[in-house]
Amino acid sequence: MIKWANEYSVHNKIIDDQHKALFEIAKKAYLIAENHASISEIKSVLSELFDYIKTHFKDEEAYMEKIAYPDLAHHKKIHQEITNSLITLVKNIKTINGFKEQLNVITEKWLLEHILKEDMKYYKYEKQKLKEKQGYSFEEDTLTIETSTNPPPPKYVIYICGCINEKHKIPHSLHLQILNGAKYNCKICKKIIRPQ
């Protein structure tokens, strides 16, 4: 039986807590099946799982809408497929062994694979969006040059990226940050800018 691990986190407390609860309900179903429960007891736990999944999907979709996740329609379609499959599973349970097989599908494919593949996509999207929001706008940066006996540094340093015939005028202060290990991506091609 799989257990929750931090690598499944999408770094949103509400959604992570709901994912943990889904794992717990799946574990409860597994333990009931192992203790030779009746089909009606198993169906009762699956109904609990189904109700919780509906709530979770609704909350998760609202969150994706809030962050303007571009692949929301596809994600909703996957949620609908999972919901339909679970309805079919609950209706068609005939034996304990059949239930155990289907439970593996629920936990490994629906929960684990869905979280690791699909849910991680909106987490990575939001992470990138935050990075860009906090990112540096090269052209808008203003530079304050300290006076010294040395000749002043150039106001801008020319950088290139993956765009053809595109050059970026990078303020000297940002150039120094890059020399110290900071990395900035071109907003158009998304490749790391580098000195010409």
XYZ file of C-alpha atoms in Angstrom:
196
model
C 0.000 0.000 0.000
C 1.478 3.338 -1.026
C 1.892 6.111 1.521
C 2.024 9.873 1.246
C 5.527 11.295 0.719
C 6.773 14.877 0.503
C 7.711 14.382 -3.151
C 3.952 14.338 -3.908
C 3.524 17.864 -2.540
C 2.247 20.580 -4.885
C 3.216 23.158 -2.224
C -0.350 24.251 -1.560
C -1.464 23.347 1.966
C -5.165 22.853 1.191
C -4.540 20.649 -1.840
C -1.732 18.709 -0.141
C -4.000 18.062 2.863
C -6.738 16.839 0.534
C -4.288 14.562 -1.281
C -3.168 13.160 2.094
C -6.818 12.538 3.041
C -7.380 10.689 -0.251
C -4.398 8.451 0.533
C -5.858 7.780 3.998
C -9.279 6.830 2.586
C -7.594 4.532 0.042
C -5.599 2.960 2.902
C -8.810 2.492 4.891
C -10.401 0.728 1.899
C -7.351 -1.504 1.525
C -7.399 -2.499 5.228
C -11.128 -3.265 5.075
C -10.541 -5.523 2.061
C -7.636 -7.272 3.828
C -9.891 -7.981 6.819
C -12.414 -9.774 4.604
C -15.122 -7.143 4.856
C -18.380 -7.480 3.022
C -18.969 -5.973 -0.413
C -21.370 -3.446 1.159
C -18.649 -2.268 3.608
C -16.202 -1.882 0.730
C -18.773 0.039 -1.315
C -19.371 2.307 1.666
C -15.653 3.226 1.837
C -15.526 3.707 -1.918
C -18.533 6.032 -1.683
C -16.622 8.032 0.931
C -13.644 8.160 -1.446
C -15.918 9.208 -4.310
C -17.515 12.037 -2.278
C -14.113 13.288 -1.157
C -12.705 13.148 -4.691
C -15.609 15.284 -5.958
C -14.873 17.925 -3.304
C -11.153 17.771 -3.989
C -11.538 18.082 -7.763
C -13.852 21.075 -7.330
C -11.355 22.834 -5.024
C -8.380 21.950 -7.216
C -10.094 23.238 -10.361
C -11.018 26.497 -8.589
C -7.363 26.888 -7.607
C -6.150 26.241 -11.163
C -8.656 28.810 -12.407
C -7.356 31.307 -9.842
C -3.749 30.930 -11.071
C -4.917 31.005 -14.720
C -3.520 27.541 -15.430
C -3.582 27.249 -19.246
C -4.263 23.472 -19.344
C -7.305 23.609 -17.042
C -9.741 22.166 -19.621
C -7.547 19.077 -20.105
C -7.118 18.653 -16.343
C -10.907 18.868 -15.855
C -11.352 16.181 -18.509
C -8.977 13.870 -16.593
C -10.923 14.556 -13.377
C -14.146 13.603 -15.183
C -12.592 10.369 -16.446
C -11.459 9.449 -12.919
C -14.921 10.240 -11.535
C -16.653 8.130 -14.206
C -14.242 5.224 -13.613
C -14.862 5.346 -9.872
C -18.649 5.322 -10.401
C -18.280 2.265 -12.648
C -16.007 0.573 -10.090
C -18.449 1.086 -7.207
C -21.359 -0.225 -9.291
C -19.507 -3.300 -10.566
C -17.742 -4.712 -7.497
C -18.623 -8.372 -7.312
C -15.748 -9.971 -5.362
C -13.161 -8.958 -2.778
C -10.318 -9.950 -5.143
C -11.798 -7.864 -7.933
C -11.987 -4.943 -5.544
C -8.334 -5.385 -4.489
C -7.219 -5.283 -8.120
C -9.238 -2.152 -8.757
C -7.928 -0.583 -5.555
C -4.410 -0.859 -6.963
C -5.629 1.001 -10.043
C -7.156 3.709 -7.834
C -4.069 4.224 -5.701
C -1.324 3.771 -8.254
C -2.886 5.220 -11.385
C -5.482 7.704 -10.203
C -3.906 9.025 -7.045
C -0.172 8.631 -7.447
C 0.213 8.978 -11.211
C -2.323 11.808 -11.372
C -0.582 13.750 -8.603
C 2.940 13.114 -9.892
C 2.162 13.809 -13.544
C -0.848 16.087 -13.865
C -0.912 18.005 -10.576
C 2.823 18.676 -10.745
C 2.193 20.471 -14.047
C 0.144 23.230 -12.417
C 2.618 23.420 -9.539
C 5.492 23.929 -12.029
C 3.400 26.445 -13.972
C 2.697 28.483 -10.834
C 6.337 28.264 -9.744
C 7.497 29.582 -13.143
C 4.861 32.321 -13.053
C 6.070 33.453 -9.614
C 9.662 33.382 -10.817
C 8.770 35.620 -13.764
C 6.755 37.946 -11.526
C 9.706 38.358 -9.181
C 12.075 38.380 -12.131
C 14.189 41.177 -13.351
C 13.251 43.454 -16.211
C 16.606 44.237 -17.822
C 15.568 47.230 -19.880
C 13.799 49.019 -17.017
C 16.652 48.795 -14.545
C 18.265 52.050 -13.557
C 21.910 52.163 -12.712
C 23.666 54.179 -10.073
C 27.348 54.458 -10.736
C 29.565 55.113 -7.769
C 32.242 57.710 -8.302
C 35.769 56.507 -7.916
C 39.204 57.139 -9.317
C 38.790 54.168 -11.661
C 37.082 54.790 -14.972
C 33.346 54.210 -14.629
C 32.097 50.816 -15.767
C 30.021 50.703 -18.915
C 26.374 51.546 -18.336
C 25.252 48.444 -20.239
C 26.738 45.106 -21.262
C 25.443 43.372 -24.385
C 23.997 39.889 -23.841
C 22.546 37.337 -26.249
C 20.051 34.497 -25.894
C 18.497 31.913 -28.213
C 16.651 34.484 -30.338
C 18.146 35.146 -33.768
C 19.651 38.644 -34.113
C 18.395 39.621 -30.651
C 20.623 41.464 -28.197
C 19.863 42.565 -24.670
C 21.283 45.704 -23.129
C 21.917 44.546 -19.571
C 22.647 47.142 -16.876
C 26.106 46.739 -15.380
C 24.683 46.026 -11.922
C 22.740 43.068 -13.303
C 25.810 41.955 -15.286
C 27.720 41.749 -11.976
C 24.941 39.625 -10.461
C 25.154 37.252 -13.435
C 28.932 37.008 -13.035
C 28.263 35.996 -9.425
C 26.014 33.113 -10.506
C 22.550 34.658 -11.028
C 20.702 33.364 -14.075
C 18.102 35.231 -16.108
C 16.039 33.943 -19.001
C 14.960 35.793 -22.124
C 11.252 36.520 -21.879
C 10.752 35.520 -25.510
C 12.786 32.334 -26.099
C 13.087 31.421 -22.367
C 16.793 30.561 -22.762
C 19.417 31.825 -20.322
C 20.990 35.076 -21.448
C 24.793 35.159 -21.717
C 27.453 37.759 -22.499
C 28.099 38.328 -26.189
